[in-house]
PDB file of C-alpha atoms in Angstrom:
ATOM      1  CA  LEU A  27      76.179-135.093 -85.703  1.00  0.00           C
ATOM      2  CA  ALA A  28      77.030-135.890 -89.308  1.00  0.00           C
ATOM      3  CA  LYS A  29      74.388-137.895 -91.154  1.00  0.00           C
ATOM      4  CA  THR A  30      75.551-140.935 -93.091  1.00  0.00           C
ATOM      5  CA  THR A  31      74.098-142.657 -96.153  1.00  0.00           C
ATOM      6  CA  GLN A  32      74.883-146.263 -97.052  1.00  0.00           C
ATOM      7  CA  PRO A  33      73.423-148.762 -99.505  1.00  0.00           C
ATOM      8  CA  ILE A  34      70.654-150.789 -97.912  1.00  0.00           C
ATOM      9  CA  SER A  35      71.999-154.116 -99.120  1.00  0.00           C
ATOM     10  CA  MET A  36      74.775-155.735-101.157  1.00  0.00           C
ATOM     11  CA  ASP A  37      75.364-159.222-102.513  1.00  0.00           C
ATOM     12  CA  SER A  38      78.695-160.888-103.095  1.00  0.00           C
ATOM     13  CA  TYR A  39      80.286-164.290-103.524  1.00  0.00           C
ATOM     14  CA  GLU A  40      82.885-166.057-101.482  1.00  0.00           C
ATOM     15  CA  GLY A  41      86.427-165.004-102.294  1.00  0.00           C
ATOM     16  CA  GLN A  42      85.480-161.638-103.752  1.00  0.00           C
ATOM     17  CA  GLU A  43      86.495-158.239-102.441  1.00  0.00           C
ATOM     18  CA  VAL A  44      83.580-156.191-101.145  1.00  0.00           C
ATOM     19  CA  ASN A  45      83.565-152.410-100.987  1.00  0.00           C
ATOM     20  CA  ILE A  46      80.857-150.611 -99.031  1.00  0.00           C
ATOM     21  CA  THR A  47      80.720-146.853 -99.462  1.00  0.00           C
ATOM     22  CA  CYS A  48      79.318-144.432 -96.930  1.00  0.00           C
ATOM     23  CA  SER A  49      78.485-140.795 -97.701  1.00  0.00           C
ATOM     24  CA  HIS A  50      78.885-138.169 -94.988  1.00  0.00           C
ATOM     25  CA  ASN A  51      78.778-134.808 -96.745  1.00  0.00           C
ATOM     26  CA  ASN A  52      78.566-132.696 -93.587  1.00  0.00           C
ATOM     27  CA  ILE A  53      81.411-134.330 -91.704  1.00  0.00           C
ATOM     28  CA  ALA A  54      83.053-131.942 -89.248  1.00  0.00           C
ATOM     29  CA  THR A  55      86.760-131.252 -88.955  1.00  0.00           C
ATOM     30  CA  ASN A  56      87.129-133.226 -85.728  1.00  0.00           C
ATOM     31  CA  ASP A  57      84.925-136.156 -86.771  1.00  0.00           C
ATOM     32  CA  TYR A  58      86.232-139.686 -87.155  1.00  0.00           C
ATOM     33  CA  ILE A  59      84.719-142.455 -89.255  1.00  0.00           C
ATOM     34  CA  THR A  60      83.990-145.779 -87.606  1.00  0.00           C
ATOM     35  CA  TRP A  61      82.583-149.022 -88.961  1.00  0.00           C
ATOM     36  CA  TYR A  62      80.816-151.720 -86.967  1.00  0.00           C
ATOM     37  CA  GLN A  63      79.691-155.213 -87.945  1.00  0.00           C
ATOM     38  CA  GLN A  64      76.596-156.919 -86.567  1.00  0.00           C
ATOM     39  CA  PHE A  65      75.703-160.582 -86.895  1.00  0.00           C
ATOM     40  CA  PRO A  66      72.120-161.756 -86.315  1.00  0.00           C
ATOM     41  CA  SER A  67      71.142-161.897 -82.641  1.00  0.00           C
ATOM     42  CA  GLN A  68      74.391-160.234 -81.549  1.00  0.00           C
ATOM     43  CA  GLY A  69      75.484-156.758 -80.601  1.00  0.00           C
ATOM     44  CA  PRO A  70      77.577-154.718 -83.042  1.00  0.00           C
ATOM     45  CA  ARG A  71      81.317-155.242 -83.091  1.00  0.00           C
ATOM     46  CA  PHE A  72      83.965-152.636 -83.936  1.00  0.00           C
ATOM     47  CA  ILE A  73      85.765-153.219 -87.232  1.00  0.00           C
ATOM     48  CA  ILE A  74      87.857-150.192 -88.074  1.00  0.00           C
ATOM     49  CA  GLN A  75      88.218-146.461 -87.513  1.00  0.00           C
ATOM     50  CA  GLY A  76      89.984-143.695 -89.383  1.00  0.00           C
ATOM     51  CA  TYR A  77      90.321-139.981 -89.909  1.00  0.00           C
ATOM     52  CA  LYS A  78      91.900-139.624 -93.338  1.00  0.00           C
ATOM     53  CA  THR A  79      93.686-141.529 -96.135  1.00  0.00           C
ATOM     54  CA  LYS A  80      93.871-145.263 -95.547  1.00  0.00           C
ATOM     55  CA  VAL A  81      93.693-147.460 -92.481  1.00  0.00           C
ATOM     56  CA  THR A  82      94.225-151.206 -92.544  1.00  0.00           C
ATOM     57  CA  ASN A  83      93.907-153.878 -89.894  1.00  0.00           C
ATOM     58  CA  GLU A  84      93.651-157.651 -89.902  1.00  0.00           C
ATOM     59  CA  VAL A  85      89.966-157.532 -90.806  1.00  0.00           C
ATOM     60  CA  ALA A  86      89.434-154.684 -93.275  1.00  0.00           C
ATOM     61  CA  SER A  87      90.711-151.532 -94.905  1.00  0.00           C
ATOM     62  CA  LEU A  88      89.160-148.096 -94.731  1.00  0.00           C
ATOM     63  CA  PHE A  89      89.696-145.611 -97.550  1.00  0.00           C
ATOM     64  CA  ILE A  90      88.964-141.948 -96.935  1.00  0.00           C
ATOM     65  CA  PRO A  91      89.458-139.397 -99.749  1.00  0.00           C
ATOM     66  CA  ALA A  92      90.977-136.007 -99.128  1.00  0.00           C
ATOM     67  CA  ASP A  93      87.618-134.202 -98.849  1.00  0.00           C
ATOM     68  CA  ARG A  94      86.422-136.821 -96.302  1.00  0.00           C
ATOM     69  CA  LYS A  95      82.851-136.586 -97.590  1.00  0.00           C
ATOM     70  CA  SER A  96      82.732-140.314 -98.087  1.00  0.00           C
ATOM     71  CA  SER A  97      84.530-143.443 -96.978  1.00  0.00           C
ATOM     72  CA  THR A  98      84.812-146.990 -98.261  1.00  0.00           C
ATOM     73  CA  LEU A  99      85.050-150.103 -96.159  1.00  0.00           C
ATOM     74  CA  SER A 100      86.906-152.828 -98.031  1.00  0.00           C
ATOM     75  CA  LEU A 101      86.614-156.480 -97.029  1.00  0.00           C
ATOM     76  CA  PRO A 102      89.153-158.657 -98.842  1.00  0.00           C
ATOM     77  CA  ARG A 103      88.170-162.144 -99.990  1.00  0.00           C
ATOM     78  CA  VAL A 104      84.883-162.415 -98.119  1.00  0.00           C
ATOM     79  CA  SER A 105      83.572-165.697 -96.762  1.00  0.00           C
ATOM     80  CA  LEU A 106      80.087-166.829 -95.801  1.00  0.00           C
ATOM     81  CA  SER A 107      80.821-165.753 -92.236  1.00  0.00           C
ATOM     82  CA  ASP A 108      81.095-162.132 -93.372  1.00  0.00           C
ATOM     83  CA  THR A 109      77.343-162.067 -93.979  1.00  0.00           C
ATOM     84  CA  ALA A 110      76.242-159.341 -91.587  1.00  0.00           C
ATOM     85  CA  VAL A 111      75.022-155.760 -91.319  1.00  0.00           C
ATOM     86  CA  TYR A 112      77.723-153.082 -91.559  1.00  0.00           C
ATOM     87  CA  TYR A 113      77.254-149.673 -89.979  1.00  0.00           C
ATOM     88  CA  CYS A 114      79.120-146.471 -90.780  1.00  0.00           C
ATOM     89  CA  LEU A 115      79.236-143.876 -87.996  1.00  0.00           C
ATOM     90  CA  VAL A 116      80.708-140.399 -87.954  1.00  0.00           C
ATOM     91  CA  GLY A 117      81.460-138.381 -84.843  1.00  0.00           C
ATOM     92  CA  ALA A 118      84.094-136.684 -82.753  1.00  0.00           C
ATOM     93  CA  MET A 119      86.655-138.857 -81.057  1.00  0.00           C
ATOM     94  CA  ASP A 120      85.440-140.106 -77.681  1.00  0.00           C
ATOM     95  CA  SER A 121      81.779-139.595 -78.624  1.00  0.00           C
ATOM     96  CA  SER A 122      80.948-143.141 -79.718  1.00  0.00           C
ATOM     97  CA  TYR A 123      78.819-143.687 -76.602  1.00  0.00           C
ATOM     98  CA  LYS A 124      76.181-141.287 -77.904  1.00  0.00           C
ATOM     99  CA  LEU A 125      76.320-141.880 -81.634  1.00  0.00           C
ATOM    100  CA  ILE A 126      73.216-142.975 -83.457  1.00  0.00           C
ATOM    101  CA  PHE A 127      73.398-145.970 -85.743  1.00  0.00           C
ATOM    102  CA  GLY A 128      71.639-145.780 -89.101  1.00  0.00           C
ATOM    103  CA  SER A 129      70.080-148.778 -90.826  1.00  0.00           C
ATOM    104  CA  GLY A 130      73.424-150.033 -92.092  1.00  0.00           C
ATOM    105  CA  THR A 131      74.260-152.136 -95.147  1.00  0.00           C
ATOM    106  CA  ARG A 132      73.093-155.728 -95.170  1.00  0.00           C
ATOM    107  CA  LEU A 133      75.808-157.801 -96.860  1.00  0.00           C
ATOM    108  CA  LEU A 134      74.935-161.274 -98.106  1.00  0.00           C
ATOM    109  CA  VAL A 135      77.804-163.503 -99.145  1.00  0.00           C
ATOM    110  CA  ARG A 136      76.790-166.420-101.341  1.00  0.00           C
ATOM    111  CA  PRO A 137      78.739-169.653-101.903  1.00  0.00           C
TER     112      PRO A 137
ATOM    113  CA  ASN B   9      86.944-160.322 -68.158  1.00  0.00           C
ATOM    114  CA  ALA B  10      83.297-161.095 -68.846  1.00  0.00           C
ATOM    115  CA  GLY B  11      82.955-157.817 -70.795  1.00  0.00           C
ATOM    116  CA  VAL B  12      79.408-156.464 -70.978  1.00  0.00           C
ATOM    117  CA  THR B  13      76.714-158.733 -69.567  1.00  0.00           C
ATOM    118  CA  GLN B  14      72.963-158.337 -69.827  1.00  0.00           C
ATOM    119  CA  THR B  15      70.122-160.072 -68.052  1.00  0.00           C
ATOM    120  CA  PRO B  16      67.664-161.472 -68.796  1.00  0.00           C
ATOM    121  CA  LYS B  17      68.255-162.780 -72.325  1.00  0.00           C
ATOM    122  CA  PHE B  18      64.530-163.015 -73.023  1.00  0.00           C
ATOM    123  CA  GLN B  19      61.497-161.452 -71.362  1.00  0.00           C
ATOM    124  CA  VAL B  20      57.775-161.360 -72.042  1.00  0.00           C
ATOM    125  CA  LEU B  21      55.691-158.657 -70.386  1.00  0.00           C
ATOM    126  CA  LYS B  22      52.082-157.676 -70.400  1.00  0.00           C
ATOM    127  CA  THR B  23      51.091-154.126 -71.260  1.00  0.00           C
ATOM    128  CA  GLY B  24      51.427-151.894 -68.229  1.00  0.00           C
ATOM    129  CA  GLN B  25      53.940-154.027 -66.379  1.00  0.00           C
ATOM    130  CA  SER B  26      57.266-152.589 -65.314  1.00  0.00           C
ATOM    131  CA  MET B  27      60.641-154.237 -65.296  1.00  0.00           C
ATOM    132  CA  THR B  28      64.349-153.539 -65.164  1.00  0.00           C
ATOM    133  CA  LEU B  29      66.879-154.694 -67.717  1.00  0.00           C
ATOM    134  CA  GLN B  30      70.243-155.248 -66.121  1.00  0.00           C
ATOM    135  CA  CYS B  31      73.593-154.316 -67.645  1.00  0.00           C
ATOM    136  CA  ALA B  32      77.003-154.721 -66.066  1.00  0.00           C
ATOM    137  CA  GLN B  33      80.575-154.329 -67.284  1.00  0.00           C
ATOM    138  CA  ASP B  34      83.795-155.350 -65.602  1.00  0.00           C
ATOM    139  CA  MET B  35      86.203-153.260 -67.701  1.00  0.00           C
ATOM    140  CA  ASN B  36      85.981-150.138 -65.503  1.00  0.00           C
ATOM    141  CA  HIS B  37      84.597-148.164 -68.423  1.00  0.00           C
ATOM    142  CA  GLU B  38      83.302-144.684 -67.771  1.00  0.00           C
ATOM    143  CA  TYR B  39      80.761-144.514 -70.536  1.00  0.00           C
ATOM    144  CA  MET B  40      77.709-146.727 -70.915  1.00  0.00           C
ATOM    145  CA  SER B  41      74.754-146.622 -73.278  1.00  0.00           C
ATOM    146  CA  TRP B  42      71.432-148.320 -73.949  1.00  0.00           C
ATOM    147  CA  TYR B  43      70.113-148.951 -77.446  1.00  0.00           C
ATOM    148  CA  ARG B  44      67.036-150.586 -78.857  1.00  0.00           C
ATOM    149  CA  GLN B  45      66.861-152.367 -82.183  1.00  0.00           C
ATOM    150  CA  ASP B  46      63.572-153.083 -83.871  1.00  0.00           C
ATOM    151  CA  PRO B  47      63.372-155.857 -86.481  1.00  0.00           C
ATOM    152  CA  GLY B  48      65.329-155.002 -89.637  1.00  0.00           C
ATOM    153  CA  MET B  49      66.322-151.616 -88.279  1.00  0.00           C
ATOM    154  CA  GLY B  50      69.437-149.987 -86.962  1.00  0.00           C
ATOM    155  CA  LEU B  51      70.134-149.213 -83.324  1.00  0.00           C
ATOM    156  CA  ARG B  52      68.545-146.221 -81.653  1.00  0.00           C
ATOM    157  CA  LEU B  53      70.081-144.608 -78.595  1.00  0.00           C
ATOM    158  CA  ILE B  54      67.822-144.532 -75.511  1.00  0.00           C
ATOM    159  CA  HIS B  55      69.985-143.180 -72.686  1.00  0.00           C
ATOM    160  CA  TYR B  56      73.662-142.888 -71.956  1.00  0.00           C
ATOM    161  CA  SER B  57      75.939-142.190 -69.021  1.00  0.00           C
ATOM    162  CA  VAL B  58      79.363-140.571 -68.880  1.00  0.00           C
ATOM    163  CA  GLY B  59      80.101-141.746 -65.362  1.00  0.00           C
ATOM    164  CA  ALA B  60      78.580-142.759 -62.053  1.00  0.00           C
ATOM    165  CA  GLY B  61      75.764-140.412 -61.134  1.00  0.00           C
ATOM    166  CA  ILE B  62      75.561-138.826 -64.598  1.00  0.00           C
ATOM    167  CA  THR B  63      72.999-139.810 -67.215  1.00  0.00           C
ATOM    168  CA  ASP B  64      71.487-138.151 -70.266  1.00  0.00           C
ATOM    169  CA  GLN B  65      68.805-138.800 -72.861  1.00  0.00           C
ATOM    170  CA  GLY B  66      69.417-140.190 -76.289  1.00  0.00           C
ATOM    171  CA  GLU B  67      67.210-140.288 -79.361  1.00  0.00           C
ATOM    172  CA  VAL B  68      64.273-142.273 -77.935  1.00  0.00           C
ATOM    173  CA  PRO B  69      64.158-141.848 -74.120  1.00  0.00           C
ATOM    174  CA  ASN B  70      60.391-141.765 -73.557  1.00  0.00           C
ATOM    175  CA  GLY B  71      59.100-144.634 -71.444  1.00  0.00           C
ATOM    176  CA  TYR B  72      62.514-145.492 -70.015  1.00  0.00           C
ATOM    177  CA  ASN B  73      64.477-144.499 -66.941  1.00  0.00           C
ATOM    178  CA  VAL B  74      68.124-145.122 -66.119  1.00  0.00           C
ATOM    179  CA  SER B  75      70.405-144.678 -63.162  1.00  0.00           C
ATOM    180  CA  ARG B  76      74.134-145.091 -62.684  1.00  0.00           C
ATOM    181  CA  SER B  77      74.970-145.542 -59.039  1.00  0.00           C
ATOM    182  CA  THR B  78      78.183-147.463 -59.735  1.00  0.00           C
ATOM    183  CA  THR B  79      80.689-147.559 -62.586  1.00  0.00           C
ATOM    184  CA  GLU B  80      79.863-151.197 -63.273  1.00  0.00           C
ATOM    185  CA  ASP B  81      76.061-151.153 -63.517  1.00  0.00           C
ATOM    186  CA  PHE B  82      73.649-149.298 -65.762  1.00  0.00           C
ATOM    187  CA  PRO B  83      70.102-150.655 -65.420  1.00  0.00           C
ATOM    188  CA  LEU B  84      67.304-149.661 -67.775  1.00  0.00           C
ATOM    189  CA  ARG B  85      63.827-149.450 -66.310  1.00  0.00           C
ATOM    190  CA  LEU B  86      60.616-149.695 -68.309  1.00  0.00           C
ATOM    191  CA  LEU B  87      58.019-147.769 -66.359  1.00  0.00           C
ATOM    192  CA  SER B  88      54.825-149.105 -67.961  1.00  0.00           C
ATOM    193  CA  ALA B  89      55.500-151.479 -70.819  1.00  0.00           C
ATOM    194  CA  ALA B  90      53.781-150.918 -74.153  1.00  0.00           C
ATOM    195  CA  PRO B  91      53.706-153.127 -77.277  1.00  0.00           C
ATOM    196  CA  SER B  92      55.747-150.443 -79.069  1.00  0.00           C
ATOM    197  CA  GLN B  93      58.620-151.290 -76.724  1.00  0.00           C
ATOM    198  CA  THR B  94      58.897-154.786 -78.146  1.00  0.00           C
ATOM    199  CA  SER B  95      62.483-154.825 -79.331  1.00  0.00           C
ATOM    200  CA  VAL B  96      65.982-156.106 -78.698  1.00  0.00           C
ATOM    201  CA  TYR B  97      67.858-154.010 -76.171  1.00  0.00           C
ATOM    202  CA  PHE B  98      71.625-153.657 -76.247  1.00  0.00           C
ATOM    203  CA  CYS B  99      73.862-152.199 -73.604  1.00  0.00           C
ATOM    204  CA  ALA B 100      77.318-150.916 -74.472  1.00  0.00           C
ATOM    205  CA  SER B 101      80.322-149.480 -72.696  1.00  0.00           C
ATOM    206  CA  LYS B 102      83.515-147.689 -73.665  1.00  0.00           C
ATOM    207  CA  ASP B 103      86.622-146.345 -72.084  1.00  0.00           C
ATOM    208  CA  SER B 104      87.926-142.837 -72.621  1.00  0.00           C
ATOM    209  CA  GLY B 105      91.201-141.412 -73.673  1.00  0.00           C
ATOM    210  CA  LEU B 106      92.169-144.186 -76.041  1.00  0.00           C
ATOM    211  CA  GLU B 107      93.481-143.888 -79.595  1.00  0.00           C
ATOM    212  CA  ILE B 108      90.612-145.988 -80.895  1.00  0.00           C
ATOM    213  CA  ASP B 109      87.105-144.890 -79.877  1.00  0.00           C
ATOM    214  CA  THR B 110      85.012-148.048 -79.762  1.00  0.00           C
ATOM    215  CA  GLN B 111      82.064-149.359 -77.857  1.00  0.00           C
ATOM    216  CA  TYR B 112      81.734-152.915 -76.519  1.00  0.00           C
ATOM    217  CA  PHE B 113      78.241-154.327 -76.779  1.00  0.00           C
ATOM    218  CA  GLY B 114      76.454-156.879 -74.649  1.00  0.00           C
ATOM    219  CA  PRO B 115      74.567-159.873 -76.076  1.00  0.00           C
ATOM    220  CA  GLY B 116      71.188-158.153 -75.886  1.00  0.00           C
ATOM    221  CA  THR B 117      67.828-158.697 -74.198  1.00  0.00           C
ATOM    222  CA  ARG B 118      64.912-159.683 -76.403  1.00  0.00           C
ATOM    223  CA  LEU B 119      61.750-158.126 -74.977  1.00  0.00           C
ATOM    224  CA  THR B 120      58.207-158.854 -76.073  1.00  0.00           C
ATOM    225  CA  VAL B 121      55.306-156.802 -74.748  1.00  0.00           C
ATOM    226  CA  LEU B 122      51.876-158.329 -75.241  1.00  0.00           C
TER     227      LEU B 122
END
């Protein structure tokens, strides 16, 4: 399974755009990139998933360069409620049930 | 749908005691997993199941047993609790064959072993 590297923590302010980058240098051809969000005392929640280029949904955007060795989760105009831990996972489609979560990125949004 | 449910929410055990953490899902998902999360850390995979009657070990299986007799239920059994098993335990489930591969997590069980 591809190993991922993310910043341990990030700070931002309300209304700003936040970009969290994940490195996955040994990503395999059939691997997808998935991001989860976890609030304190809750289980992780799926945010977005992609294979290449750009994916956008109502919550976030995911940018994946052509070499796929990294990916960037973009959260537009964050609010205090976006304070959470964000996890980047890499694995083959339909393998999420056995993926291992890293330590994630702890995002703190300040007023 | 209730989604993924876990009981109990909180539990305190003494060293050496055994107990079972319950997990159930009502989405008819094939895959289910158990994770533990220590304070300030990410989730670590304990055991997973790809269907009724089929289970396999994850990253940290020692000290835990699982069984999957039905699609809905995936209990996690602590054989002889140790303080090192103090953690928050999350159960998750997922369907197969979908365009988006995502797990649905339960609310967690906070376990303290004294």
